[in-house]
Amino acid sequence: MHDPFLKKNETEMVAKGVVVIVHGAMEHQGRYSWLAGKWNVIGYHVVMGDLVGQGENAGDKPGHIDSFNQYIQQVRGWIAEADRYKLPIYLLGHSMGGLIIIRVIEESQLPIAGVILSSPCLALIHKPSTVLDLISRVINHIKPDLRIESGIAPELATRNQAVIEADQKDDLYISKVSVHWFRELSNAMRVAHEQIALFKAVPLLVMQGGNDLVVDKLAVENWFKTCQVQNKQFHLLPGLYHEIFNEPEREDVFKKAAAFVESIEKH
């Protein structure tokens, strides 16, 4: 099915592959223009879009989804579009985008050459108390589209002041999410751990901010250690916050991602 929010950034070089970028929660693909440009410069097309309920695809219920499966099916559509180039496909997902990619790989047999996960959302640092968790379950049955403040301010995600200021002025940046969205996210995180044995043998790079204030870095490392993929790399990036591709050190972060992709191409 055609996705009107899907965008392609094509390299001017002879393309070596296609990178499908999946953004995180409450943001949008427009925040990845720098990263897309970096891939273009070294010879890769980029395919990316706005997830359901996010960015320009927010519709009349921003921050809400009926099912996490909507994300999975949407990203499968992006991969199908990338496959039209008939080139190696690499998936790059940040935070919730990383979680979506994990669930896509666990559920599907797709033509993927490699996966890059940026601070994947496999557990949150600030979890609701037992009481709040119970309340959210009750509200989910009564008014699932009730929206609440996410509590994640731009300054918690990055130390890059220019990015923080841009986010504060960004009309597409969502600050509220629905109760049902939260329940679906929580369930997807649980399933990602439970079904890790189904994560296919695709080369894997996980990069995690050492000072992440959003995602639990220990949960990410534990998931990585449990993953049975043979060709896998884990980089804990000391001092970096959640959005590693927006941090002041992002040039070095990109070099690690590019080196990983190039190492796959050599084999």
mmCIF file of C-alpha atoms in Angstrom:
data_model
loop_
_atom_site.group_PDB
_atom_site.id
_atom_site.type_symbol
_atom_site.label_atom_id
_atom_site.label_comp_id
_atom_site.label_asym_id
_atom_site.label_seq_id
_atom_site.Cartn_x
_atom_site.Cartn_y
_atom_site.Cartn_z
ATOM 1 C CA MET A 1 0.000 0.000 0.000
ATOM 2 C CA HIS A 2 1.321 3.445 -0.906
ATOM 3 C CA ASP A 3 2.605 5.471 2.051
ATOM 4 C CA PRO A 4 2.152 9.203 1.294
ATOM 5 C CA PHE A 5 4.556 10.122 4.107
ATOM 6 C CA LEU A 6 7.442 8.035 2.755
ATOM 7 C CA LYS A 7 10.428 10.009 1.469
ATOM 8 C CA LYS A 8 13.511 9.013 -0.490
ATOM 9 C CA ASN A 9 16.873 10.746 -0.268
ATOM 10 C CA GLU A 10 18.929 9.406 -3.155
ATOM 11 C CA THR A 11 22.702 9.534 -3.443
ATOM 12 C CA GLU A 12 24.266 11.213 -6.460
ATOM 13 C CA MET A 13 26.889 8.475 -6.549
ATOM 14 C CA VAL A 14 26.583 4.943 -7.901
ATOM 15 C CA ALA A 15 24.543 3.527 -5.030
ATOM 16 C CA LYS A 16 25.987 0.725 -2.925
ATOM 17 C CA GLY A 17 22.869 0.092 -0.875
ATOM 18 C CA VAL A 18 19.746 1.506 0.760
ATOM 19 C CA VAL A 19 19.372 2.566 4.394
ATOM 20 C CA VAL A 20 15.852 2.503 5.832
ATOM 21 C CA ILE A 21 15.702 4.887 8.814
ATOM 22 C CA VAL A 22 12.970 4.401 11.431
ATOM 23 C CA HIS A 23 12.582 7.330 13.828
ATOM 24 C CA GLY A 24 11.702 7.169 17.501
ATOM 25 C CA ALA A 25 8.623 8.053 19.531
ATOM 26 C CA MET A 26 7.100 11.534 19.380
ATOM 27 C CA GLU A 27 9.464 12.707 16.632
ATOM 28 C CA HIS A 28 9.549 12.495 12.825
ATOM 29 C CA GLN A 29 11.773 11.695 9.862
ATOM 30 C CA GLY A 30 12.604 15.373 9.307
ATOM 31 C CA ARG A 31 14.917 15.218 12.321
ATOM 32 C CA TYR A 32 17.139 12.774 10.402
ATOM 33 C CA SER A 33 18.085 14.995 7.476
ATOM 34 C CA TRP A 34 21.688 15.284 8.711
ATOM 35 C CA LEU A 35 22.006 11.522 9.048
ATOM 36 C CA ALA A 36 20.378 10.880 5.657
ATOM 37 C CA GLY A 37 22.822 13.318 4.086
ATOM 38 C CA LYS A 38 25.783 11.498 5.625
ATOM 39 C CA TRP A 39 24.633 8.209 4.095
ATOM 40 C CA ASN A 40 24.046 9.888 0.728
ATOM 41 C CA VAL A 41 27.596 11.276 0.668
ATOM 42 C CA ILE A 42 29.126 7.802 1.001
ATOM 43 C CA GLY A 43 26.889 6.221 -1.620
ATOM 44 C CA TYR A 44 23.635 5.082 -0.051
ATOM 45 C CA HIS A 45 20.024 5.890 -0.826
ATOM 46 C CA VAL A 46 17.865 6.582 2.236
ATOM 47 C CA VAL A 47 14.203 5.653 2.656
ATOM 48 C CA MET A 48 12.311 7.009 5.663
ATOM 49 C CA GLY A 49 8.905 8.291 6.662
ATOM 50 C CA ASP A 50 6.699 9.418 9.536
ATOM 51 C CA LEU A 51 5.221 6.651 11.644
ATOM 52 C CA VAL A 52 1.481 6.475 12.294
ATOM 53 C CA GLY A 53 0.431 9.111 14.834
ATOM 54 C CA GLN A 54 3.749 10.944 14.508
ATOM 55 C CA GLY A 55 5.041 13.987 12.621
ATOM 56 C CA GLU A 56 3.132 14.795 9.429
ATOM 57 C CA ASN A 57 1.358 11.441 9.830
ATOM 58 C CA ALA A 58 -0.172 12.404 13.189
ATOM 59 C CA GLY A 59 -3.695 12.700 11.802
ATOM 60 C CA ASP A 60 -6.446 13.672 14.227
ATOM 61 C CA LYS A 61 -4.965 11.544 17.052
ATOM 62 C CA PRO A 62 -1.309 12.515 17.481
ATOM 63 C CA GLY A 63 0.610 10.183 19.768
ATOM 64 C CA HIS A 64 -1.960 7.395 19.402
ATOM 65 C CA ILE A 65 -2.019 3.992 17.706
ATOM 66 C CA ASP A 66 -4.584 1.232 17.667
ATOM 67 C CA SER A 67 -1.898 -1.456 17.658
ATOM 68 C CA PHE A 68 1.913 -1.672 17.634
ATOM 69 C CA ASN A 69 1.407 -3.912 14.618
ATOM 70 C CA GLN A 70 0.598 -0.741 12.653
ATOM 71 C CA TYR A 71 4.229 0.282 13.037
ATOM 72 C CA ILE A 72 5.454 -3.175 12.047
ATOM 73 C CA GLN A 73 3.351 -3.264 8.893
ATOM 74 C CA GLN A 74 4.295 0.300 7.987
ATOM 75 C CA VAL A 75 8.035 -0.396 8.239
ATOM 76 C CA ARG A 76 7.601 -3.593 6.231
ATOM 77 C CA GLY A 77 6.133 -1.354 3.533
ATOM 78 C CA TRP A 78 9.186 0.914 3.698
ATOM 79 C CA ILE A 79 11.441 -2.121 3.302
ATOM 80 C CA ALA A 80 9.413 -3.265 0.290
ATOM 81 C CA GLU A 81 9.882 0.188 -1.238
ATOM 82 C CA ALA A 82 13.638 0.045 -0.552
ATOM 83 C CA ASP A 83 13.773 -3.365 -2.213
ATOM 84 C CA ARG A 84 12.736 -1.749 -5.498
ATOM 85 C CA TYR A 85 16.302 -0.468 -5.839
ATOM 86 C CA LYS A 86 17.564 -4.090 -5.970
ATOM 87 C CA LEU A 87 20.442 -3.198 -3.668
ATOM 88 C CA PRO A 88 21.486 -4.405 -0.182
ATOM 89 C CA ILE A 89 19.100 -3.059 2.465
ATOM 90 C CA TYR A 90 20.221 -1.856 5.893
ATOM 91 C CA LEU A 91 17.778 -0.995 8.660
ATOM 92 C CA LEU A 92 18.616 1.795 11.113
ATOM 93 C CA GLY A 93 16.229 2.394 13.985
ATOM 94 C CA HIS A 94 16.475 4.840 16.853
ATOM 95 C CA SER A 95 14.813 4.181 20.224
ATOM 96 C CA MET A 96 11.234 3.052 19.464
ATOM 97 C CA GLY A 97 12.342 2.760 15.842
ATOM 98 C CA GLY A 98 14.896 0.214 17.016
ATOM 99 C CA LEU A 99 12.189 -1.674 18.886
ATOM 100 C CA ILE A 100 10.034 -1.704 15.756
ATOM 101 C CA ILE A 101 12.913 -3.109 13.715
ATOM 102 C CA ILE A 102 13.510 -5.824 16.308
ATOM 103 C CA ARG A 103 9.865 -6.840 16.123
ATOM 104 C CA VAL A 104 9.925 -6.755 12.299
ATOM 105 C CA ILE A 105 12.961 -9.075 12.214
ATOM 106 C CA GLU A 106 11.449 -11.392 14.835
ATOM 107 C CA GLU A 107 8.251 -11.750 12.825
ATOM 108 C CA SER A 108 9.419 -11.676 9.207
ATOM 109 C CA GLN A 109 11.720 -13.222 6.628
ATOM 110 C CA LEU A 110 12.947 -10.170 4.746
ATOM 111 C CA PRO A 111 15.913 -9.379 2.462
ATOM 112 C CA ILE A 112 17.996 -7.479 5.037
ATOM 113 C CA ALA A 113 21.785 -7.114 4.787
ATOM 114 C CA GLY A 114 22.309 -5.570 8.223
ATOM 115 C CA VAL A 115 20.654 -3.891 11.210
ATOM 116 C CA ILE A 116 21.801 -0.839 13.197
ATOM 117 C CA LEU A 117 20.034 -0.093 16.480
ATOM 118 C CA SER A 118 20.522 3.322 18.116
ATOM 119 C CA SER A 119 19.671 3.252 21.844
ATOM 120 C CA PRO A 120 16.794 0.811 21.154
ATOM 121 C CA CYS A 121 13.766 1.130 23.407
ATOM 122 C CA LEU A 122 13.854 -2.211 25.217
ATOM 123 C CA ALA A 123 13.076 -0.815 28.679
ATOM 124 C CA LEU A 124 12.466 2.657 30.073
ATOM 125 C CA ILE A 125 14.446 4.196 32.907
ATOM 126 C CA HIS A 126 11.418 5.910 34.456
ATOM 127 C CA LYS A 127 8.787 3.206 34.687
ATOM 128 C CA PRO A 128 5.305 3.876 36.110
ATOM 129 C CA SER A 129 4.743 2.757 39.686
ATOM 130 C CA THR A 130 2.634 -0.352 40.255
ATOM 131 C CA VAL A 131 -0.352 1.865 41.083
ATOM 132 C CA LEU A 132 0.048 4.023 37.970
ATOM 133 C CA ASP A 133 0.526 0.923 35.847
ATOM 134 C CA LEU A 134 -2.746 -0.497 37.161
ATOM 135 C CA ILE A 135 -4.528 2.818 36.569
ATOM 136 C CA SER A 136 -3.268 2.932 32.974
ATOM 137 C CA ARG A 137 -4.647 -0.567 32.380
ATOM 138 C CA VAL A 138 -8.069 0.513 33.654
ATOM 139 C CA ILE A 139 -8.069 3.739 31.601
ATOM 140 C CA ASN A 140 -6.982 1.733 28.552
ATOM 141 C CA HIS A 141 -10.358 -0.038 28.675
ATOM 142 C CA ILE A 142 -12.381 3.085 29.382
ATOM 143 C CA LYS A 143 -10.729 5.779 27.260
ATOM 144 C CA PRO A 144 -7.730 4.357 25.363
ATOM 145 C CA ASP A 145 -7.119 7.535 23.350
ATOM 146 C CA LEU A 146 -6.734 9.716 26.478
ATOM 147 C CA ARG A 147 -3.459 11.573 25.990
ATOM 148 C CA ILE A 148 -0.949 12.278 28.758
ATOM 149 C CA GLU A 149 2.334 14.183 28.936
ATOM 150 C CA SER A 150 5.249 11.941 27.983
ATOM 151 C CA GLY A 151 7.611 13.622 30.434
ATOM 152 C CA ILE A 152 10.470 13.400 27.942
ATOM 153 C CA ALA A 153 11.815 16.899 27.274
ATOM 154 C CA PRO A 154 14.345 17.545 24.481
ATOM 155 C CA GLU A 155 17.120 18.256 26.998
ATOM 156 C CA LEU A 156 16.805 14.693 28.322
ATOM 157 C CA ALA A 157 17.519 13.270 24.870
ATOM 158 C CA THR A 158 20.627 15.169 23.784
ATOM 159 C CA ARG A 159 23.374 17.539 24.950
ATOM 160 C CA ASN A 160 23.344 19.292 21.564
ATOM 161 C CA GLN A 161 21.961 22.752 22.339
ATOM 162 C CA ALA A 162 21.179 23.533 18.695
ATOM 163 C CA VAL A 163 19.035 20.393 18.450
ATOM 164 C CA ILE A 164 17.295 21.181 21.746
ATOM 165 C CA GLU A 165 16.382 24.680 20.558
ATOM 166 C CA ALA A 166 15.141 23.346 17.204
ATOM 167 C CA ASP A 167 12.975 20.741 18.961
ATOM 168 C CA GLN A 168 11.436 23.392 21.222
ATOM 169 C CA LYS A 169 10.259 25.255 18.111
ATOM 170 C CA ASP A 170 9.257 22.134 16.165
ATOM 171 C CA ASP A 171 5.476 21.968 15.630
ATOM 172 C CA LEU A 172 5.758 18.316 14.564
ATOM 173 C CA TYR A 173 7.394 17.254 17.837
ATOM 174 C CA ILE A 174 4.760 15.512 19.989
ATOM 175 C CA SER A 175 4.730 15.947 23.769
ATOM 176 C CA LYS A 176 1.655 13.847 24.598
ATOM 177 C CA VAL A 177 0.916 10.165 23.975
ATOM 178 C CA SER A 178 -2.216 8.121 24.512
ATOM 179 C CA VAL A 179 -2.644 5.603 27.300
ATOM 180 C CA HIS A 180 -3.188 2.893 24.692
ATOM 181 C CA TRP A 181 0.029 3.870 22.899
ATOM 182 C CA PHE A 182 1.898 3.377 26.175
ATOM 183 C CA ARG A 183 0.268 -0.026 26.780
ATOM 184 C CA GLU A 184 1.181 -1.123 23.221
ATOM 185 C CA LEU A 185 4.769 0.088 23.647
ATOM 186 C CA SER A 186 5.091 -1.757 26.950
ATOM 187 C CA ASN A 187 3.778 -4.954 25.416
ATOM 188 C CA ALA A 188 6.133 -4.651 22.415
ATOM 189 C CA MET A 189 9.150 -4.265 24.719
ATOM 190 C CA ARG A 190 8.125 -7.395 26.607
ATOM 191 C CA VAL A 191 7.616 -9.417 23.417
ATOM 192 C CA ALA A 192 10.958 -8.239 21.987
ATOM 193 C CA HIS A 193 12.698 -9.920 24.927
ATOM 194 C CA GLU A 194 10.474 -13.006 24.965
ATOM 195 C CA GLN A 195 10.885 -13.728 21.247
ATOM 196 C CA ILE A 196 14.577 -12.910 20.939
ATOM 197 C CA ALA A 197 15.255 -16.453 19.728
ATOM 198 C CA LEU A 198 13.328 -15.510 16.570
ATOM 199 C CA PHE A 199 15.691 -12.633 15.759
ATOM 200 C CA LYS A 200 17.132 -13.859 12.464
ATOM 201 C CA ALA A 201 20.807 -14.292 11.677
ATOM 202 C CA VAL A 202 21.310 -10.800 10.252
ATOM 203 C CA PRO A 203 24.487 -8.792 10.997
ATOM 204 C CA LEU A 204 23.741 -6.541 13.968
ATOM 205 C CA LEU A 205 25.238 -3.341 15.377
ATOM 206 C CA VAL A 206 23.867 -1.928 18.627
ATOM 207 C CA MET A 207 25.063 1.495 19.764
ATOM 208 C CA GLN A 208 23.936 2.716 23.160
ATOM 209 C CA GLY A 209 24.401 6.094 24.839
ATOM 210 C CA GLY A 210 26.355 5.637 28.069
ATOM 211 C CA ASN A 211 24.442 8.430 29.837
ATOM 212 C CA ASP A 212 21.036 7.645 28.352
ATOM 213 C CA LEU A 213 18.323 9.280 30.460
ATOM 214 C CA VAL A 214 15.433 7.681 28.562
ATOM 215 C CA VAL A 215 16.220 4.027 27.786
ATOM 216 C CA ASP A 216 17.640 1.520 30.284
ATOM 217 C CA LYS A 217 21.101 0.758 28.881
ATOM 218 C CA LEU A 218 21.426 -2.422 30.979
ATOM 219 C CA ALA A 219 18.289 -3.877 29.376
ATOM 220 C CA VAL A 220 19.735 -3.082 25.931
ATOM 221 C CA GLU A 221 23.037 -4.763 26.778
ATOM 222 C CA ASN A 222 21.271 -7.817 28.218
ATOM 223 C CA TRP A 223 19.136 -8.163 25.083
ATOM 224 C CA PHE A 224 22.261 -7.922 22.943
ATOM 225 C CA LYS A 225 24.097 -10.566 24.977
ATOM 226 C CA THR A 226 21.111 -12.922 24.722
ATOM 227 C CA CYS A 227 20.745 -12.430 20.957
ATOM 228 C CA GLN A 228 22.158 -15.472 19.149
ATOM 229 C CA VAL A 229 23.322 -13.623 16.030
ATOM 230 C CA GLN A 230 26.944 -14.539 15.278
ATOM 231 C CA ASN A 231 27.957 -11.331 13.489
ATOM 232 C CA LYS A 232 27.128 -8.714 16.105
ATOM 233 C CA GLN A 233 28.766 -5.663 17.662
ATOM 234 C CA PHE A 234 27.904 -3.618 20.738
ATOM 235 C CA HIS A 235 29.241 -0.114 21.365
ATOM 236 C CA LEU A 236 28.535 1.621 24.675
ATOM 237 C CA LEU A 237 29.252 5.305 24.036
ATOM 238 C CA PRO A 238 30.489 6.925 27.266
ATOM 239 C CA GLY A 239 28.953 10.283 28.133
ATOM 240 C CA LEU A 240 26.451 10.298 25.269
ATOM 241 C CA TYR A 241 22.756 10.863 25.888
ATOM 242 C CA HIS A 242 19.867 9.019 24.230
ATOM 243 C CA GLU A 243 19.975 10.526 20.729
ATOM 244 C CA ILE A 244 23.460 9.400 19.735
ATOM 245 C CA PHE A 245 23.086 10.686 16.158
ATOM 246 C CA ASN A 246 22.318 14.168 17.509
ATOM 247 C CA GLU A 247 25.064 14.350 20.116
ATOM 248 C CA PRO A 248 28.120 16.621 19.716
ATOM 249 C CA GLU A 249 30.092 13.426 18.932
ATOM 250 C CA ARG A 250 27.732 12.364 16.154
ATOM 251 C CA GLU A 251 30.421 12.411 13.445
ATOM 252 C CA ASP A 252 32.256 9.647 15.309
ATOM 253 C CA VAL A 253 28.992 7.777 15.885
ATOM 254 C CA PHE A 254 28.247 7.864 12.170
ATOM 255 C CA LYS A 255 31.748 6.594 11.369
ATOM 256 C CA LYS A 256 31.070 3.523 13.521
ATOM 257 C CA ALA A 257 27.793 2.888 11.676
ATOM 258 C CA ALA A 258 29.412 3.369 8.254
ATOM 259 C CA ALA A 259 32.333 1.082 9.161
ATOM 260 C CA PHE A 260 29.860 -1.628 10.189
ATOM 261 C CA VAL A 261 28.030 -1.443 6.852
ATOM 262 C CA GLU A 262 31.293 -1.414 4.913
ATOM 263 C CA SER A 263 32.498 -4.482 6.813
ATOM 264 C CA ILE A 264 29.380 -6.357 5.646
ATOM 265 C CA GLU A 265 30.006 -5.359 2.053
ATOM 266 C CA LYS A 266 33.516 -6.825 2.166
ATOM 267 C CA HIS A 267 32.209 -10.296 2.992
#
